[in-house]
Tab-separated table of C-alpha atoms and ligand atoms in Angstrom:
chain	number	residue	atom	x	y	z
A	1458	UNK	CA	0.000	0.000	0.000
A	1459	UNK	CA	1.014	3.565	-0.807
A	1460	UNK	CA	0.981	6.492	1.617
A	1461	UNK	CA	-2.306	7.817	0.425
A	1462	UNK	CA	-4.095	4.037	0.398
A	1463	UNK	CA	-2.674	3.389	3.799
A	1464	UNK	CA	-4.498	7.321	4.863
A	1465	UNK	CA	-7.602	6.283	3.295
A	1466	UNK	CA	-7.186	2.784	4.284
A	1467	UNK	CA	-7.365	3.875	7.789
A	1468	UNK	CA	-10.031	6.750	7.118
A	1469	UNK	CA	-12.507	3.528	6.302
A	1470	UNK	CA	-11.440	1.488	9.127
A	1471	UNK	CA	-9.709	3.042	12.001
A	1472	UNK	CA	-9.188	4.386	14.202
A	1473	UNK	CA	-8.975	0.912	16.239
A	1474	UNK	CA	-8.958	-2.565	14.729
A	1475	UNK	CA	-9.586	-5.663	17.247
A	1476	UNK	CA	-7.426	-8.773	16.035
A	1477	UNK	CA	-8.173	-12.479	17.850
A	1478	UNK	CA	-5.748	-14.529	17.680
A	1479	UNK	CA	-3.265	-11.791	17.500
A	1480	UNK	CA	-0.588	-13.863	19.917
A	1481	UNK	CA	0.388	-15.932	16.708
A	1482	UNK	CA	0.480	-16.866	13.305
A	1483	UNK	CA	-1.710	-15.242	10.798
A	1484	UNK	CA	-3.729	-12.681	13.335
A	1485	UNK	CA	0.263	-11.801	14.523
A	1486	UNK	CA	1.330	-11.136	10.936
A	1487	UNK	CA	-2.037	-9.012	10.289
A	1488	UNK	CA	-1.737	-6.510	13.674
A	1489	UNK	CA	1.726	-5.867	12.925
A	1490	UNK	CA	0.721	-4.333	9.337
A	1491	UNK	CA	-2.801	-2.636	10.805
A	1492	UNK	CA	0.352	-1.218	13.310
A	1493	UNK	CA	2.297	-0.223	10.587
A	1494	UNK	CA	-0.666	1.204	8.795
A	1495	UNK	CA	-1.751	3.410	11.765
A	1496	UNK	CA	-3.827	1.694	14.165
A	1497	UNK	CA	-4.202	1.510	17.214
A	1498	UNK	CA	-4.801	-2.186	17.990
A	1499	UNK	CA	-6.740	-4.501	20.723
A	1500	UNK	CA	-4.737	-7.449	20.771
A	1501	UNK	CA	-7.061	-10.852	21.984
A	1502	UNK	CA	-5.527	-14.015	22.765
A	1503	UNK	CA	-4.617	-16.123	25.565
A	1504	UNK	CA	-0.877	-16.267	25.399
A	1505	UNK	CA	-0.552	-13.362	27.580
A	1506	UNK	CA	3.408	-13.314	27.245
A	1507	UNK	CA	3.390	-13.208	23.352
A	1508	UNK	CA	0.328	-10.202	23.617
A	1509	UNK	CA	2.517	-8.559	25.539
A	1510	UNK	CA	5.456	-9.197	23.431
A	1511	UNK	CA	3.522	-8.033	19.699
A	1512	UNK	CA	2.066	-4.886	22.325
A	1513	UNK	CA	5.831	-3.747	22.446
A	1514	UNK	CA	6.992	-4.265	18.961
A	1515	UNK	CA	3.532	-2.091	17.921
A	1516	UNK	CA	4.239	0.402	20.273
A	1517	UNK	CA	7.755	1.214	19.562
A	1518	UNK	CA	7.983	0.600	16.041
A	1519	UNK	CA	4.904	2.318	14.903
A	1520	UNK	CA	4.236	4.675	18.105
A	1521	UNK	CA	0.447	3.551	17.724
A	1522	UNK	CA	-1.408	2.446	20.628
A	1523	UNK	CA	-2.219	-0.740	21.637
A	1524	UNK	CA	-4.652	-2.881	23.791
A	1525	UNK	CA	-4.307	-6.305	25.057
A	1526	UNK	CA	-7.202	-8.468	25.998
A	1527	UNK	CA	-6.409	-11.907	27.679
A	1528	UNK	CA	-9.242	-13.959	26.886
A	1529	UNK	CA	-10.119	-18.017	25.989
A	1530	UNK	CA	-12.766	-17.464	22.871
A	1531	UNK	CA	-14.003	-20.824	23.465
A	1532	UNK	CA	-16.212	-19.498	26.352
A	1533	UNK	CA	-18.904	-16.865	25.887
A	1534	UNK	CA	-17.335	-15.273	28.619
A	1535	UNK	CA	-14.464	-14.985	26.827
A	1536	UNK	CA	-16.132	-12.884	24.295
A	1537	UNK	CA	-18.254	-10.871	26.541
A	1538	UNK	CA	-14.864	-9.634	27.707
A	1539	UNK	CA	-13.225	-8.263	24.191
A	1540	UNK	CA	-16.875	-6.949	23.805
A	1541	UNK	CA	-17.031	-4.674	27.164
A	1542	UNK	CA	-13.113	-4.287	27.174
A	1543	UNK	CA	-14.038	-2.624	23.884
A	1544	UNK	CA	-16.794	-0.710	24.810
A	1545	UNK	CA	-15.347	2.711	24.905
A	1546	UNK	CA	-13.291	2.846	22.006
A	1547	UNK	CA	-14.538	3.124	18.039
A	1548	UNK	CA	-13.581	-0.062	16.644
A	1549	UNK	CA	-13.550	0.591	12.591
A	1550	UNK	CA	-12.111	-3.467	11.964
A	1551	UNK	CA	-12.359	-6.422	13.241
A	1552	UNK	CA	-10.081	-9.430	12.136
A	1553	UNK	CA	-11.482	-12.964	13.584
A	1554	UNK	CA	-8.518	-14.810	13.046
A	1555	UNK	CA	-8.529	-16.871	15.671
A	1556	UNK	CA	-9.092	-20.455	15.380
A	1557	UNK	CA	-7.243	-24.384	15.434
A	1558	UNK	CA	-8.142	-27.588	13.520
A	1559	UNK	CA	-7.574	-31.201	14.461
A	1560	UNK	CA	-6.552	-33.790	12.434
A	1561	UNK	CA	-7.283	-37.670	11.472
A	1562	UNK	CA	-10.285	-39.872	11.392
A	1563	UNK	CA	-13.201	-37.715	13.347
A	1564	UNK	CA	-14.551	-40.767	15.523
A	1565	UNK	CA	-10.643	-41.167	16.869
A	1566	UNK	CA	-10.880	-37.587	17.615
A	1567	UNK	CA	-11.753	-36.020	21.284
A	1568	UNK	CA	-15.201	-34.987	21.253
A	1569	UNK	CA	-14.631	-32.358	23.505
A	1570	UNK	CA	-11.875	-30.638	21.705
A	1571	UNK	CA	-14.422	-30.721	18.229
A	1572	UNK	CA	-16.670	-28.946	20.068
A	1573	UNK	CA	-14.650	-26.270	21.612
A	1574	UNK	CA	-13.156	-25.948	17.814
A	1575	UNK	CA	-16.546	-25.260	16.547
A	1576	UNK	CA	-16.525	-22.501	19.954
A	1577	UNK	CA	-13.505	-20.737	18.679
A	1578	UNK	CA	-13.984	-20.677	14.582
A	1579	UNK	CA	-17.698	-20.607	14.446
A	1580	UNK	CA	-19.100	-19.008	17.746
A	1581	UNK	CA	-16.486	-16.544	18.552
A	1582	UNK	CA	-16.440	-14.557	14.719
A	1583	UNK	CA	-20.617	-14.738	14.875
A	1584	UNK	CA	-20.729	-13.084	18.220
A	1585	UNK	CA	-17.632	-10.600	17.662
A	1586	UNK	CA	-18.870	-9.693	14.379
A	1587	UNK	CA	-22.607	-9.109	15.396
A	1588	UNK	CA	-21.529	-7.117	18.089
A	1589	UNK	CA	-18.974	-4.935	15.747
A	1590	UNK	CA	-21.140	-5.078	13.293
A	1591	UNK	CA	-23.668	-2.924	14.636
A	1592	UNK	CA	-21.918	-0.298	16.128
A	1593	UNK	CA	-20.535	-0.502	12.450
A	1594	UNK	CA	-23.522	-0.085	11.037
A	1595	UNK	CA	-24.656	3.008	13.047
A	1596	UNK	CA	-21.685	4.618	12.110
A	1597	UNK	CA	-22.168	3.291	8.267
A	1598	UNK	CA	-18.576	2.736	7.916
A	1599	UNK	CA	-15.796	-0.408	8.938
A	1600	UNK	CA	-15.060	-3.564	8.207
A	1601	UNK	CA	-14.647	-7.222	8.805
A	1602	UNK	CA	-12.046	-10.114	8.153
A	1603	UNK	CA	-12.664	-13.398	8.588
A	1604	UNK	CA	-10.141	-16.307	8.233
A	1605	UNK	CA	-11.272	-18.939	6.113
A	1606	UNK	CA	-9.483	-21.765	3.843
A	1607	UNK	CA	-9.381	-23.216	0.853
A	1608	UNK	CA	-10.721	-26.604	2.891
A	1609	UNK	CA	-13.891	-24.006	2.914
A	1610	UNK	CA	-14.592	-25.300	-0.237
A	1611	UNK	CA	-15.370	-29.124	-0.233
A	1612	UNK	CA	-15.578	-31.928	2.409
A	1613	UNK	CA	-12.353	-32.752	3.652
A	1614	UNK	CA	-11.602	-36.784	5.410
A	1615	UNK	CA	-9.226	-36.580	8.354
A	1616	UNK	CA	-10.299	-32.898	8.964
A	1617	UNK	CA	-13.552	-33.003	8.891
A	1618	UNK	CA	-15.117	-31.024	11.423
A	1619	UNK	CA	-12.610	-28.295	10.718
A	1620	UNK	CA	-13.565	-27.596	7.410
A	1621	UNK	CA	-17.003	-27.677	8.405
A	1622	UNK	CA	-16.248	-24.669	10.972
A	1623	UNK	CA	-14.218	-23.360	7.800
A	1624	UNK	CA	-17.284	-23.732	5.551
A	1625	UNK	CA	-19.065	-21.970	7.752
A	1626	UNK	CA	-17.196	-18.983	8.053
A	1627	UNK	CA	-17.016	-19.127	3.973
A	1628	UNK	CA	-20.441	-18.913	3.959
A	1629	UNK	CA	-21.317	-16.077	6.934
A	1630	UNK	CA	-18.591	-13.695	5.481
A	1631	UNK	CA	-20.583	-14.122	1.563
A	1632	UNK	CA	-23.579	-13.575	3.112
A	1633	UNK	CA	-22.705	-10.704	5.243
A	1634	UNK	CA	-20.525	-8.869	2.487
A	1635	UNK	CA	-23.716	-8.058	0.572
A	1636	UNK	CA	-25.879	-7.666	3.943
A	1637	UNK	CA	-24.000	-4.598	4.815
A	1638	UNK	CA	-22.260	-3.440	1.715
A	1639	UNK	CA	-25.159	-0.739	1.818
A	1640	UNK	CA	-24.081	0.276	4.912
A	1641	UNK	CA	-20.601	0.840	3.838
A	1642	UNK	CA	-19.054	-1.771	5.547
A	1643	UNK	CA	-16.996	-3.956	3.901
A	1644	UNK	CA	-16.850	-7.867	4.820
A	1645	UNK	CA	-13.563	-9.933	3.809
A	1646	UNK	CA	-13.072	-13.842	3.519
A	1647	UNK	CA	-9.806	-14.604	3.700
A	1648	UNK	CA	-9.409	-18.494	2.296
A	1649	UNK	CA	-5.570	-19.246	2.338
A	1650	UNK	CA	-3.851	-22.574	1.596
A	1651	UNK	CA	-0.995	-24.148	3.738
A	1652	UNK	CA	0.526	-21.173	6.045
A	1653	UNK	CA	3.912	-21.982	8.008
A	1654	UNK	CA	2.325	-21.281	11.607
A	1655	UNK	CA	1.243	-22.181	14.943
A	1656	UNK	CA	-1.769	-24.403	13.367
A	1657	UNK	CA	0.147	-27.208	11.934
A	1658	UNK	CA	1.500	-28.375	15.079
A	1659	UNK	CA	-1.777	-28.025	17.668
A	1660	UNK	CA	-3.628	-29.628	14.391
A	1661	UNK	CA	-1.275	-32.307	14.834
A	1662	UNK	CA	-0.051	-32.340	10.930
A	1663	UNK	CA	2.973	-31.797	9.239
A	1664	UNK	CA	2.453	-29.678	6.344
A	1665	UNK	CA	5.041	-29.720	3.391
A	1666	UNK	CA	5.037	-26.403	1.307
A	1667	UNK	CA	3.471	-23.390	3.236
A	1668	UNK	CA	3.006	-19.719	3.101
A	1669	UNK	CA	4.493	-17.323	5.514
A	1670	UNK	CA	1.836	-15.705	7.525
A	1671	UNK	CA	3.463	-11.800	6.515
A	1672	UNK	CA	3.258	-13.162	2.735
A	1673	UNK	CA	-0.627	-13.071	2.957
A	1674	UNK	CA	-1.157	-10.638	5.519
A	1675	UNK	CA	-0.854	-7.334	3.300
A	1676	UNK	CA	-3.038	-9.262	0.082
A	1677	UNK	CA	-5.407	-10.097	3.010
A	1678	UNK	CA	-5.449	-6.336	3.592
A	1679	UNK	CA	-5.414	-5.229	0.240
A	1680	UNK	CA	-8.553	-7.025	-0.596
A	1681	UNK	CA	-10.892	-5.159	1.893
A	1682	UNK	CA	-13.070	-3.433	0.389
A	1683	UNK	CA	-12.538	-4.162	-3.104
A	1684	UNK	CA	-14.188	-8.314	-3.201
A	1685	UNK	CA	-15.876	-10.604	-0.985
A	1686	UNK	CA	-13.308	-13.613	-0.959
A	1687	UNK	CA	-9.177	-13.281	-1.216
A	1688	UNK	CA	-6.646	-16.763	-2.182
A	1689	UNK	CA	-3.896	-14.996	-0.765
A	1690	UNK	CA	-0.500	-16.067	-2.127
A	1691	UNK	CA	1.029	-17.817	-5.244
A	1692	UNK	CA	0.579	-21.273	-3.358
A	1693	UNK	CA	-3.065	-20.587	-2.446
A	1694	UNK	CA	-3.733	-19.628	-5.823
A	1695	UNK	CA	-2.202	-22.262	-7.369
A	1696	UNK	CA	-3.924	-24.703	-5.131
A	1697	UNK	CA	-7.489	-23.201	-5.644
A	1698	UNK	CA	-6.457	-22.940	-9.271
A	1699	UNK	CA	-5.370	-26.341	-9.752
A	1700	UNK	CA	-8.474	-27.842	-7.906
A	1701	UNK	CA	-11.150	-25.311	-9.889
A	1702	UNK	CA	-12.283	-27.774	-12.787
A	1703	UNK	CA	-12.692	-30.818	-10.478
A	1704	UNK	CA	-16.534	-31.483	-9.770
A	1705	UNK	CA	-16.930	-31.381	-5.685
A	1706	UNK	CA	-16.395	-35.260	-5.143
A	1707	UNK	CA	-13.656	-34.932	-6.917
A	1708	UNK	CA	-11.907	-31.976	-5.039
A	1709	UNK	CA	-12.635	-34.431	-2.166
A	1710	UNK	CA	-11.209	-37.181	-3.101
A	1711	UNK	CA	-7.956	-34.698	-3.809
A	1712	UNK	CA	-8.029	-33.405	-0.157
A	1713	UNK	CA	-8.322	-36.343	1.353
A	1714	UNK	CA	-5.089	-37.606	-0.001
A	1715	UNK	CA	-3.420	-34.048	0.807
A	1716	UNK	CA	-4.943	-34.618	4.309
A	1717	UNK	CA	-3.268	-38.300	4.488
A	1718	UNK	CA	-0.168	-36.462	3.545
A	1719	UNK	CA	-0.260	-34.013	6.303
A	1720	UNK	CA	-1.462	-36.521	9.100
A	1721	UNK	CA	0.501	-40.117	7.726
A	1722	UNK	CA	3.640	-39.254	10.726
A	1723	UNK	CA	0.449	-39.493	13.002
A	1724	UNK	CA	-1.448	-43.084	12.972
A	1725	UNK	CA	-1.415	-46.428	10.940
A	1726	UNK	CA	-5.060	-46.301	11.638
A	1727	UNK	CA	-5.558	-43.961	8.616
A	1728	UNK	CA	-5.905	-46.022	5.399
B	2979	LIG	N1	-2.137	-22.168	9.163
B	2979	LIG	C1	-2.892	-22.567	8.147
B	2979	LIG	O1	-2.497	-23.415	7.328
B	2979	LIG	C2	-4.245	-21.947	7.936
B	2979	LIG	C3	-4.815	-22.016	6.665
B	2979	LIG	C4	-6.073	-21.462	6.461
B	2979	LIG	C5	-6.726	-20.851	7.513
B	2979	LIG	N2	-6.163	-20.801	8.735
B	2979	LIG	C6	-6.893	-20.145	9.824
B	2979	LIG	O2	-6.150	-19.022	10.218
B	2979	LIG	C7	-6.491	-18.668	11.555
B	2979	LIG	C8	-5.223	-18.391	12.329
B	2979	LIG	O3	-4.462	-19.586	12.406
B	2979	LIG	P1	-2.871	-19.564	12.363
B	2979	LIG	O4	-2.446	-20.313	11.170
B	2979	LIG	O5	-2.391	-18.198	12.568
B	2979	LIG	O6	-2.565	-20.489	13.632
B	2979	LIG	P2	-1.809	-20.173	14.998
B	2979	LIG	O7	-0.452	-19.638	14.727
B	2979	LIG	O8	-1.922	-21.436	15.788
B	2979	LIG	O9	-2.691	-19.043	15.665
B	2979	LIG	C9	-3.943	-19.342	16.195
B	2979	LIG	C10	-4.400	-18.190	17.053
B	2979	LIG	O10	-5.710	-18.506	17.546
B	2979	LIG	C11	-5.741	-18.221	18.921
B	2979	LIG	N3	-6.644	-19.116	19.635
B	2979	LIG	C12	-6.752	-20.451	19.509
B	2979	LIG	N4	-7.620	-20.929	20.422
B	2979	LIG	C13	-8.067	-19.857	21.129
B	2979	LIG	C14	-8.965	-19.694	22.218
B	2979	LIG	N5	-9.592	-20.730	22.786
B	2979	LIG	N6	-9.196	-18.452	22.681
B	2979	LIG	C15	-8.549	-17.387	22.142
B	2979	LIG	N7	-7.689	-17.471	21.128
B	2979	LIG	C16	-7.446	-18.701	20.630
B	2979	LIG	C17	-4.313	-18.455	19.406
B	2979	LIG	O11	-4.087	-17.642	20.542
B	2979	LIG	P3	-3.715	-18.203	22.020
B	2979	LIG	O12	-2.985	-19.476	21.863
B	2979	LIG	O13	-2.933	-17.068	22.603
B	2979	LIG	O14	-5.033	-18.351	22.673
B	2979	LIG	C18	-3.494	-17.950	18.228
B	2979	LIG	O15	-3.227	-16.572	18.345
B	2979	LIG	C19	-7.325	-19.816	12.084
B	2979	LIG	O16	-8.682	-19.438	12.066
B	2979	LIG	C20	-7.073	-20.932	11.105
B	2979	LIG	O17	-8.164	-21.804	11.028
B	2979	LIG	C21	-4.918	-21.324	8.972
């Protein structure tokens, strides 16, 4: 972005942006460049140490302010926190990035832990971005990121609840992109491929060719505003690309021998 995108950029959105899952990975990547932007930023995680850590770098590099919120987004009470935390500041973006998957056969999995996944992609972004969303929508400007995938996109064996919460967040972000687009607000999916990250290893996969998280973060930015659904990054692109002319069963039958890739260290049990 150029000097007079990043002003307007920040005219649309600013003057503070709230980022979950801001302690790591892809939310990490996207608060340092809303910091470098301009912003003032709330950062929401649980890793208090590395909030505190990303705080400093934002403060001192880019003499914007920042916020940190410690707080477990399974738990409503988790989000009731970021939402009254919140409360007296204008919050102009919101970035829902945080989120985990699991990986190999479902019925192996931890019941438990599905649910609490479905907690943190699915329940956390609906309640943060109704919430956001209509102070938004009072003050007829903002906007909203969510993280998606390119798993989004078609039934995926060995992580199958996960791209289910993935799907879903797909399909809230369409739908909400043309709900408020004539209240000026703009609504973002984000639907990367492979990123090099925290994911891979509380997912329990190894991943082979990945994206760096500050790779897709300024596309991911970029794209606000101007379309409903990013593929940031060559890789992602190439993936979504390459997958495009397969019917759906097909681009199944695809991911579920990426996902046998990615979880094969794991279990004999998956053949
Ligand atoms: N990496 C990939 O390949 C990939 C691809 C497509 C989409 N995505 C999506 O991108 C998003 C970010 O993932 P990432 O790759 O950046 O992984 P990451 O490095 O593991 O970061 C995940 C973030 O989510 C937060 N989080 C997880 N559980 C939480 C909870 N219960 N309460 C509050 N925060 C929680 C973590 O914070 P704390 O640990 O501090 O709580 C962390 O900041 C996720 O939604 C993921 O599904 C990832």
């Amino acid at each position: 972005m150029n000097i007079q995108e990043k002003i307007a950029f920040l005219d649309s959105y600013g003057p503070w942006a709230v980022v979950t899952g801001a302690s790591s990975g892809i939310g990490k990547a996207l608060a340092l460049e809303l910091g470098k932007i301009g912003f003032d930023v709330v950062l929401v995680g649980r890793n208090k140490a590395a909030l505190l850590e990303l705080s400093q770098e934002i403060e001192t590099k880019f003499f914007t302010q920042t916020k940190i919120i410690e707080a477990d987004l399974s738990q409503l009470e988790g989000n009731r926190k970021v939402l009254q935390a919140t409360a007296g500041i204008t919050v102009g973006l919101l970035v829902a990035s945080a989120g985990f998957g699991t990986s190999g056969k479902l019925l192996d999995n931890n019941l438990e832990t599905e649910l609490e996944m479905i907690q943190v992609n699915c329940h956390s972004p609906l309640i943060l971005s109704h919430s956001f969303g209509q102070k938004m929508v009072s003050r007829r400007k903002g906007g909203i990121i969510f993280i998606s995938s390119i798993v989004a996109f078609q039934g995926v064996p060995y992580a199958a609840n996960y791209a289910g919460t993935k799907a879903y967040i797909q399909s809230l972000a369409e739908g909400l992109h043309r709900e408020l687009s004539p209240f000026k607000i703009a609504v973002l999916a984000a639907s990367p491929g492979p990123v090099g990250s925290g994911f891979a290893k509380r997912a329990g996969m190894v991943m082979g060719n990945t994206l760096k998280p500050d790779e897709i973060a300024v596309p991911i930015l970029s794209a606000l505003g101007k379309k409903g659904t990013v593929y940031p990054g060559f890789l992602t692109k190439f993936l979504t690309g390459s997958l495009s002319l397969l019917p759906r069963w097909g681009k199944v039958r695809v991911m579920e021998l990426v996902m046998r890739g990615f979880t094969k260290h794991q279990s004999t049990s998956i053949n």
